[in-house]
mmCIF file of C-alpha atoms and ligand atoms in Angstrom:
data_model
loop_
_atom_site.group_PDB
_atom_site.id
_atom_site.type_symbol
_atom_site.label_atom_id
_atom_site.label_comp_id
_atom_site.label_asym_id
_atom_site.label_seq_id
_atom_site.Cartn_x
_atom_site.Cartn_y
_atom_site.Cartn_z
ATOM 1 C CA UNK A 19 -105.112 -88.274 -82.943
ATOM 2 C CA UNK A 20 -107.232 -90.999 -84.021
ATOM 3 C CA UNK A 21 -110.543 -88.914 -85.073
ATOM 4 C CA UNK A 22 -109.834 -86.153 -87.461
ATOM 5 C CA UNK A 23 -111.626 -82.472 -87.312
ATOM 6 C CA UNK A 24 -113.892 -81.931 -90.201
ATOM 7 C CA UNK A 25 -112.545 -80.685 -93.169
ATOM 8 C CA UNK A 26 -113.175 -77.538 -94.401
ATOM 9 C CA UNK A 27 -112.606 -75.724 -91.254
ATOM 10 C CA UNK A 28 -111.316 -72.370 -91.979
ATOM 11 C CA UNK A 29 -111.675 -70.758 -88.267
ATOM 12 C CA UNK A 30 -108.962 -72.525 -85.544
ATOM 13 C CA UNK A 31 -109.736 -75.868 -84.045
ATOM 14 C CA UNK A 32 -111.573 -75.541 -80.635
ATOM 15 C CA UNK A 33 -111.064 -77.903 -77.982
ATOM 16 C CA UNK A 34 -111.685 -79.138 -74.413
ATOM 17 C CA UNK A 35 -109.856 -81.430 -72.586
ATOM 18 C CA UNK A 36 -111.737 -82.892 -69.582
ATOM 19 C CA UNK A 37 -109.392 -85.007 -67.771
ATOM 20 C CA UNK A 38 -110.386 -87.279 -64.376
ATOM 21 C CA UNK A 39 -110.107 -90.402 -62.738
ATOM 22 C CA UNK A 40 -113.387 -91.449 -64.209
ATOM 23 C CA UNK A 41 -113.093 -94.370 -61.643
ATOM 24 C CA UNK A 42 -115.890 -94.487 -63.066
ATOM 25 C CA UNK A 43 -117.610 -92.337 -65.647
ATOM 26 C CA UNK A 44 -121.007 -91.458 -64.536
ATOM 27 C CA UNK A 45 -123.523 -88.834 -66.182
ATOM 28 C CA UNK A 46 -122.174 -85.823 -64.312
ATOM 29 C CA UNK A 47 -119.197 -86.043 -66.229
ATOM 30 C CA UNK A 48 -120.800 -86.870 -69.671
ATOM 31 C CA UNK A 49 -123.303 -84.442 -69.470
ATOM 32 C CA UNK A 50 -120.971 -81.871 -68.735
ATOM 33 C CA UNK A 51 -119.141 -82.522 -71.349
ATOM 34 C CA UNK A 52 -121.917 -82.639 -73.972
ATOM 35 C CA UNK A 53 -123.368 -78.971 -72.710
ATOM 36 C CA UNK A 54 -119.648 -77.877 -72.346
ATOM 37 C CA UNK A 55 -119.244 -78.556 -75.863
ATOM 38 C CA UNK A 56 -122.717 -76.455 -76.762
ATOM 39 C CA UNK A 57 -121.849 -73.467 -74.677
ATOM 40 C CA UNK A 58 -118.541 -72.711 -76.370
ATOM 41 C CA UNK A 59 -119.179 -74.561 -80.031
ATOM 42 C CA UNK A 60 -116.262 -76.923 -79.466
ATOM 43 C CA UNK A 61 -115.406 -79.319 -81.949
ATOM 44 C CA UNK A 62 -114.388 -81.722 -79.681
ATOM 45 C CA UNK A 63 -114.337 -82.725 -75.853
ATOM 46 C CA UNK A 64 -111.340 -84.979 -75.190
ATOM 47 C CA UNK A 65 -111.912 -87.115 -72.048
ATOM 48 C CA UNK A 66 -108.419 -88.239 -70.581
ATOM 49 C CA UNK A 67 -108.352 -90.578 -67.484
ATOM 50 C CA UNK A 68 -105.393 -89.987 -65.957
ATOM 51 C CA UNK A 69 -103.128 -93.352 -65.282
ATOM 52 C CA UNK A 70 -101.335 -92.386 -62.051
ATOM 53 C CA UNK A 71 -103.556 -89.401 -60.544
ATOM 54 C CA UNK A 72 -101.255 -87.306 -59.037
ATOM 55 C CA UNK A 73 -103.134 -86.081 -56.274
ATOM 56 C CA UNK A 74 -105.242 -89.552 -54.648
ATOM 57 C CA UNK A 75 -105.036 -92.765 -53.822
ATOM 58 C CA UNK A 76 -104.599 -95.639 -56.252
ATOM 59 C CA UNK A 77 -107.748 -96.449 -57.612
ATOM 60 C CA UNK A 78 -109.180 -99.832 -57.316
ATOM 61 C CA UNK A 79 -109.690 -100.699 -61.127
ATOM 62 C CA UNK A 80 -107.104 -100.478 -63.429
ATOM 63 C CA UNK A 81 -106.429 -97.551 -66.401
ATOM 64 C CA UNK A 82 -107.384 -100.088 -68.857
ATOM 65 C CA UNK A 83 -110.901 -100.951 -67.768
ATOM 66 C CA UNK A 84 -111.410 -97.437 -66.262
ATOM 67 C CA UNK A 85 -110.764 -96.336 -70.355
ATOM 68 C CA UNK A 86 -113.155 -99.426 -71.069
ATOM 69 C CA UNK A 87 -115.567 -97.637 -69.211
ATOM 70 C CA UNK A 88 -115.445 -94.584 -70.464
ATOM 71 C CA UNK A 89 -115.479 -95.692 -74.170
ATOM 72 C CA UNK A 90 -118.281 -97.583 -73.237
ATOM 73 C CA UNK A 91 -119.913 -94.320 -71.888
ATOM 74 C CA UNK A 92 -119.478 -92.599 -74.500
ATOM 75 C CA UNK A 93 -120.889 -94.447 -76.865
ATOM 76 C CA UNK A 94 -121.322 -92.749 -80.215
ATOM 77 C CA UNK A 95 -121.764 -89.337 -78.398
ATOM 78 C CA UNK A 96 -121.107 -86.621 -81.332
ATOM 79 C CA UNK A 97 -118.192 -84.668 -80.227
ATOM 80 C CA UNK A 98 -116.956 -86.830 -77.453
ATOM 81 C CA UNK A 99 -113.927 -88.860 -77.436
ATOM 82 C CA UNK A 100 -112.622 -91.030 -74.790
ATOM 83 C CA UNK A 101 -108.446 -90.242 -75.807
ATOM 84 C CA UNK A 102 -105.937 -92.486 -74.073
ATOM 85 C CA UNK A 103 -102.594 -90.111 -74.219
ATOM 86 C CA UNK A 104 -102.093 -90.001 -70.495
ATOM 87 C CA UNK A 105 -102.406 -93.824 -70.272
ATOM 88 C CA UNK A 106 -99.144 -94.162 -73.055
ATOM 89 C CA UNK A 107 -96.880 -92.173 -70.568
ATOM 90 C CA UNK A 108 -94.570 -93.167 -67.656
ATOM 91 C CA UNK A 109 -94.872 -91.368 -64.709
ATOM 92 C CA UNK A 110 -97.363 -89.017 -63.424
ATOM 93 C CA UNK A 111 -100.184 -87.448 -65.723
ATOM 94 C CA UNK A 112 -99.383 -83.935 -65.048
ATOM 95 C CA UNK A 113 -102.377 -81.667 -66.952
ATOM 96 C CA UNK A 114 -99.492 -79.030 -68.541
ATOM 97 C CA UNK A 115 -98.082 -81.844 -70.018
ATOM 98 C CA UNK A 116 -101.174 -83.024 -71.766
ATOM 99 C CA UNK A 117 -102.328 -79.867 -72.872
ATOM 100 C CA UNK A 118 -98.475 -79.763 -74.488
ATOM 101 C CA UNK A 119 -99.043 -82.418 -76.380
ATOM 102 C CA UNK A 120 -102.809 -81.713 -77.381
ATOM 103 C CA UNK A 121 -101.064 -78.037 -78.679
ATOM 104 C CA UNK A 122 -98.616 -79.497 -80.630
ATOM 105 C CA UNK A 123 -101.787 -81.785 -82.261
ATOM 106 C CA UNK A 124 -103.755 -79.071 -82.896
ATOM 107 C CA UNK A 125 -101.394 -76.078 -83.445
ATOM 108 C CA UNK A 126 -100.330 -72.389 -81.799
ATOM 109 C CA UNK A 127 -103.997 -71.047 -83.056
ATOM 110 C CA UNK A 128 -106.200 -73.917 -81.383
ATOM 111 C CA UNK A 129 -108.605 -72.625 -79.127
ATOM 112 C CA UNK A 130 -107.674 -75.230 -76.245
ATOM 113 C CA UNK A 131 -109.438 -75.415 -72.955
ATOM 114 C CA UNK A 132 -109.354 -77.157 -69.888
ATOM 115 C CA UNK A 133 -112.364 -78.028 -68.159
ATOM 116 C CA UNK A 134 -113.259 -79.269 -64.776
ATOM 117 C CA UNK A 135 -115.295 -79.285 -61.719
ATOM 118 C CA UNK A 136 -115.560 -76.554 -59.229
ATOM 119 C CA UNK A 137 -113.842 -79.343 -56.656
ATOM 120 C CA UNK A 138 -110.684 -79.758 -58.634
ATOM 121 C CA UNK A 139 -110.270 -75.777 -59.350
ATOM 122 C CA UNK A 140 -110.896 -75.447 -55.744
ATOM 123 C CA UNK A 141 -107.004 -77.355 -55.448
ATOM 124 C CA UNK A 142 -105.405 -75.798 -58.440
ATOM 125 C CA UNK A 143 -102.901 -74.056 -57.235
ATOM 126 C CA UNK A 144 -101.318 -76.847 -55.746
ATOM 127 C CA UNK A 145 -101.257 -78.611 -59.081
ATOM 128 C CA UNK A 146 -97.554 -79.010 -60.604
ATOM 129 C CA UNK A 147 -96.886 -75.700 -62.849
ATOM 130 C CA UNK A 148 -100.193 -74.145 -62.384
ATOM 131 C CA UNK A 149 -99.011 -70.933 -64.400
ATOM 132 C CA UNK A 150 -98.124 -73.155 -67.304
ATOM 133 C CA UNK A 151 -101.575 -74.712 -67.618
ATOM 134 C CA UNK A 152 -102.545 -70.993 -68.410
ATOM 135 C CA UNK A 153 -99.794 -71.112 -71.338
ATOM 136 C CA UNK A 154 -101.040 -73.905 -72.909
ATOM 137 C CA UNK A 155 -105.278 -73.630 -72.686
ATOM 138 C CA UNK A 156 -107.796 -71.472 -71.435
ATOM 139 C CA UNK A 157 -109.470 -72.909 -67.602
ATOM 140 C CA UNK A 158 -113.013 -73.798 -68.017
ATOM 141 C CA UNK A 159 -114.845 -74.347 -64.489
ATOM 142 C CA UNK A 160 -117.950 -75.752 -64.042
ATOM 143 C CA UNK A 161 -120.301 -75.443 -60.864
ATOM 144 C CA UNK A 162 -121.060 -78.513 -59.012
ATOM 145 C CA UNK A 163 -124.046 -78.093 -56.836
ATOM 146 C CA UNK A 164 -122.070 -80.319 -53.808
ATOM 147 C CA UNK A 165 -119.440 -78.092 -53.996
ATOM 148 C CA UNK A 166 -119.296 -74.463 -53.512
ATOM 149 C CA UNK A 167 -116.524 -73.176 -51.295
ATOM 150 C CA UNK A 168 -115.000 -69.807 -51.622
ATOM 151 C CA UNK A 169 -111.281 -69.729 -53.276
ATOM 152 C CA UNK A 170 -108.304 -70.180 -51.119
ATOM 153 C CA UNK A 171 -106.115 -67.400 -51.736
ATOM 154 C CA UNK A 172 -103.113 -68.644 -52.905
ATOM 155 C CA UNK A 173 -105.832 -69.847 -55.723
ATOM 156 C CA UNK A 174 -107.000 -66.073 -56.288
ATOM 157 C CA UNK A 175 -103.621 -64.570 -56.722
ATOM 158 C CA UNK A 176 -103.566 -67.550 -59.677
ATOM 159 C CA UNK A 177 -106.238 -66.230 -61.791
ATOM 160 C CA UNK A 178 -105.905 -62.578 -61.263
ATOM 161 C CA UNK A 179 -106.897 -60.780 -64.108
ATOM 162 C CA UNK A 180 -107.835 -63.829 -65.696
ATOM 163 C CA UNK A 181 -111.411 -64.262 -65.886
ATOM 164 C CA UNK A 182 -114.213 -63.108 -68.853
ATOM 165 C CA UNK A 183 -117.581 -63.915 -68.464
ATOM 166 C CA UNK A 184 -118.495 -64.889 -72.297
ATOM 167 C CA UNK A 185 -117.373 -67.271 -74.590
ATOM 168 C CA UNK A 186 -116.663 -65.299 -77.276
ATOM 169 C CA UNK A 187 -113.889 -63.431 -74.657
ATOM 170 C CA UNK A 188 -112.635 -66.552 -74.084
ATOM 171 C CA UNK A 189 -112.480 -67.852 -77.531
ATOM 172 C CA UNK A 190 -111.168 -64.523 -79.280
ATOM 173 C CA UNK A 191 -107.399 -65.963 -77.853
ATOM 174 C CA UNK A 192 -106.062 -69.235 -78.039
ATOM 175 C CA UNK A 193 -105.235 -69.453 -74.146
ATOM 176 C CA UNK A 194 -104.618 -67.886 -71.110
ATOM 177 C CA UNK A 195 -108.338 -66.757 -69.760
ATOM 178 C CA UNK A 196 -110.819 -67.981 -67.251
ATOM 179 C CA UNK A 197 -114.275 -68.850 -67.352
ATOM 180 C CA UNK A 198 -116.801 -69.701 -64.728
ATOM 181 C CA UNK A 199 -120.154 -71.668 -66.181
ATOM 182 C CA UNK A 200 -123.186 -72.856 -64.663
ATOM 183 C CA UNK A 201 -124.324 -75.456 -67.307
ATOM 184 C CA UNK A 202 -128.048 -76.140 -67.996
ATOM 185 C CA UNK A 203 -128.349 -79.750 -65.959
ATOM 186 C CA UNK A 204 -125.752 -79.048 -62.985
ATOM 187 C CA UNK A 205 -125.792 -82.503 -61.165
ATOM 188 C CA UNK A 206 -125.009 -83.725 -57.936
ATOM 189 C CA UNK A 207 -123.482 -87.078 -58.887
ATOM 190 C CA UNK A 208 -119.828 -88.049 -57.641
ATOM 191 C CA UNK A 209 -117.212 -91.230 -58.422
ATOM 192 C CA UNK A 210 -116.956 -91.614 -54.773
ATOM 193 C CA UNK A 211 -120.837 -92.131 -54.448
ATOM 194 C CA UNK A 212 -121.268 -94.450 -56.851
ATOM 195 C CA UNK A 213 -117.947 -96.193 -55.953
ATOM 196 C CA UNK A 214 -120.233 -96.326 -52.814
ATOM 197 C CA UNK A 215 -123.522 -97.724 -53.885
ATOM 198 C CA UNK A 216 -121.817 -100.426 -56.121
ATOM 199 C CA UNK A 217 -119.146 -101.411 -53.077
ATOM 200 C CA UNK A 218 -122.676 -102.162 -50.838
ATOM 201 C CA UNK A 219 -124.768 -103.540 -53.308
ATOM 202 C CA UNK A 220 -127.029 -100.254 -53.847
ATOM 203 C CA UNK A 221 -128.843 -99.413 -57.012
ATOM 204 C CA UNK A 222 -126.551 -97.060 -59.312
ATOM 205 C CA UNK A 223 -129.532 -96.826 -62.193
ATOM 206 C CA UNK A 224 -129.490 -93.447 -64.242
ATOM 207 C CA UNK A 225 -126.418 -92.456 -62.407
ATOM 208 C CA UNK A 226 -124.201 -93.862 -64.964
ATOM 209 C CA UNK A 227 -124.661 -94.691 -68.203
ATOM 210 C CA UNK A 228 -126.662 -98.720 -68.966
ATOM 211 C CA UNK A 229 -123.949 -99.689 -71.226
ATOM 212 C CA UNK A 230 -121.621 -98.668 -67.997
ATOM 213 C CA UNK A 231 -123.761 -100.137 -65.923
ATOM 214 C CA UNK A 232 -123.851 -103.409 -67.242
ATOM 215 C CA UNK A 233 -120.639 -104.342 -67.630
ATOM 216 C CA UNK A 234 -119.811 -102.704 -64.067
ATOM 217 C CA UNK A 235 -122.398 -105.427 -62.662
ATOM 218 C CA UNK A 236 -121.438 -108.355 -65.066
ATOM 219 C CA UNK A 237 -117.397 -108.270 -64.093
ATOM 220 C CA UNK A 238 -118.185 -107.288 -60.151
ATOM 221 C CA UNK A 239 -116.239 -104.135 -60.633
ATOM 222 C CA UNK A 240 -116.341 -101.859 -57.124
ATOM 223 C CA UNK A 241 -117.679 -104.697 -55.567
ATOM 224 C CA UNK A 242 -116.354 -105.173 -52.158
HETATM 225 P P1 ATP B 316 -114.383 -88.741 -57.098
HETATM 226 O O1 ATP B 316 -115.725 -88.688 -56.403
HETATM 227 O O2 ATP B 316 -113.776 -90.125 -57.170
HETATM 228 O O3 ATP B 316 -113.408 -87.697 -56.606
HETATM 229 P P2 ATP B 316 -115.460 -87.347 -59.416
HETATM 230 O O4 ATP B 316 -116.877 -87.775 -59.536
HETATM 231 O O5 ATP B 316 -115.190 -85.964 -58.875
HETATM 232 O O6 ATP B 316 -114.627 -88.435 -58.633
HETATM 233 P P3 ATP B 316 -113.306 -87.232 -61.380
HETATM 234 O O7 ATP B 316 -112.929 -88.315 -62.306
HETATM 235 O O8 ATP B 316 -112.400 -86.911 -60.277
HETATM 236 O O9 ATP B 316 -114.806 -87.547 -60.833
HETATM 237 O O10 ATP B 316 -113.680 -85.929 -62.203
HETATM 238 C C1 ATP B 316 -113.093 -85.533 -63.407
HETATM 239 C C2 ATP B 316 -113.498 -84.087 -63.666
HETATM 240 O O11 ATP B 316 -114.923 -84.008 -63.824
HETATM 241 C C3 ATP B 316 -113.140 -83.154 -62.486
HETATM 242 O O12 ATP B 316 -112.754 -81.908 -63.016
HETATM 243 C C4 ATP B 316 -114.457 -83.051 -61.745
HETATM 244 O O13 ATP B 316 -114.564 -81.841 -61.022
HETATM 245 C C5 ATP B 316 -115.476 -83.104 -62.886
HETATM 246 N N1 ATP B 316 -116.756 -83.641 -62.433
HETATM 247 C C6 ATP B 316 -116.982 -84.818 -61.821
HETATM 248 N N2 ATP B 316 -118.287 -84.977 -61.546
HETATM 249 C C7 ATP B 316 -118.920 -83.860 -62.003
HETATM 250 C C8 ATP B 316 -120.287 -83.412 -61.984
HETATM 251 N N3 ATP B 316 -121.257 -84.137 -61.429
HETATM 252 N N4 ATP B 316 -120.550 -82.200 -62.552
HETATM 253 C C9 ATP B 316 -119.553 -81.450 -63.083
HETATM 254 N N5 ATP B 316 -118.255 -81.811 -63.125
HETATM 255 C C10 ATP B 316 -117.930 -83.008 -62.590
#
């Protein structure tokens, strides 16, 4: 896409995908992503809001200023990239689809993940083609400390045989593994809270970024 790897890379690309509503982007999700990209020396973290999430409601700002956001939250972030792919297709974002087209970017040796939250893995396996997402990138999950239910089963039989518990496991194949991490600043911040706070008038300081929270305040975004 727009931002190419460095040059000179000899080993395969490595690669996260962190894809969301981000209605909005708050520091849960961008600190994740920076430590994310630390734990498994990723070249890149791709955040992807998703146009039409599959599984919700419509959200109550649109694709294009939820991207604003994000870009806005990321900032110049090393490693971070706010990548619009999902927003440039009809229909609904499904995740195998974007990984798809993220392989064919990057190539059959990419190391290609897909990260998220302990809530979303909690629903995988009702995702559409949950045993293709495995085809295309590795699953990264990452604890949430407001969420911590045990797996449903259907979700177990999904990742049997699956799961490593290093990096280097996961990275030694291009996809197909599981890994469970508990990154250094595990926070309890959710969309739905500040989506709260902003709708009532509530400080949302050092929840989200200032550049996000600025332009949040000055265009009454949330706002009820
Ligand atoms: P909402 O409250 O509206 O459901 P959210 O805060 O969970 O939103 P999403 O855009 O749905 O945000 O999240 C995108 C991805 O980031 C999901 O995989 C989610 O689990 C993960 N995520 C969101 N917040 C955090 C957090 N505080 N720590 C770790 N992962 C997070």
């Amino acid at each position: 896409m727009h931002l190419p790897l460095p040059a000179g890379n000899v080993d395969p690309p490595r690669l996260a995908m962190l894809g969301g509503t981000f209605d909005p982007v708050h520091l849960g999700h961008l600190r994740s992503a920076v430590e994310l990209r630390e734990a498994l020396s990723l070249d890149r973290v791709h955040l992807i809001p998703a146009s039409v999430p599959p599984l919700r409601g419509e959200p109550r700002v649109s694709p294009e200023q939820r991207l604003e956001l994000l870009r806005l939250g990321i900032g110049d972030t090393p490693g971070l990239v706010a990548d619009p792919r999902e927003l440039h297709r009809d229909g609904p974002s499904w995740s195998a689809d974007t990984l798809a087209s993220l392989r064919e970017e990057f190539g059959v040796d990419a190391r290609l993940v897909m990260a998220l939250g302990h809530d979303a893995f909690l629903r995988l396996a009702d995702w559409h083609e949950p045993e293709r997402l495995f085809a295309m990138a590795h699953l990264v999950v990452i604890d949430r400390p407001d969420h911590e239910a045990a797996l449903p089963a259907a979700l177990q039989a999904l990742i049997a045989g699956r799961e490593v518990d290093k990096p280097a496991a996961l990275m030694a194949r291009p996809a197909g593994g599981l890994l469970r991490l508990a990154l250094p600043s595990r926070m309890a911040i959710s969309a739905t809270e500040v989506r709260r706070r902003l709708a009532s008038g509530r400080s949302v300081r050092y929840l989200l970024p200032e550049a996000v929270e600025r332009h949040l305040l000055v265009h009454g975004l949330y706002r009820r």
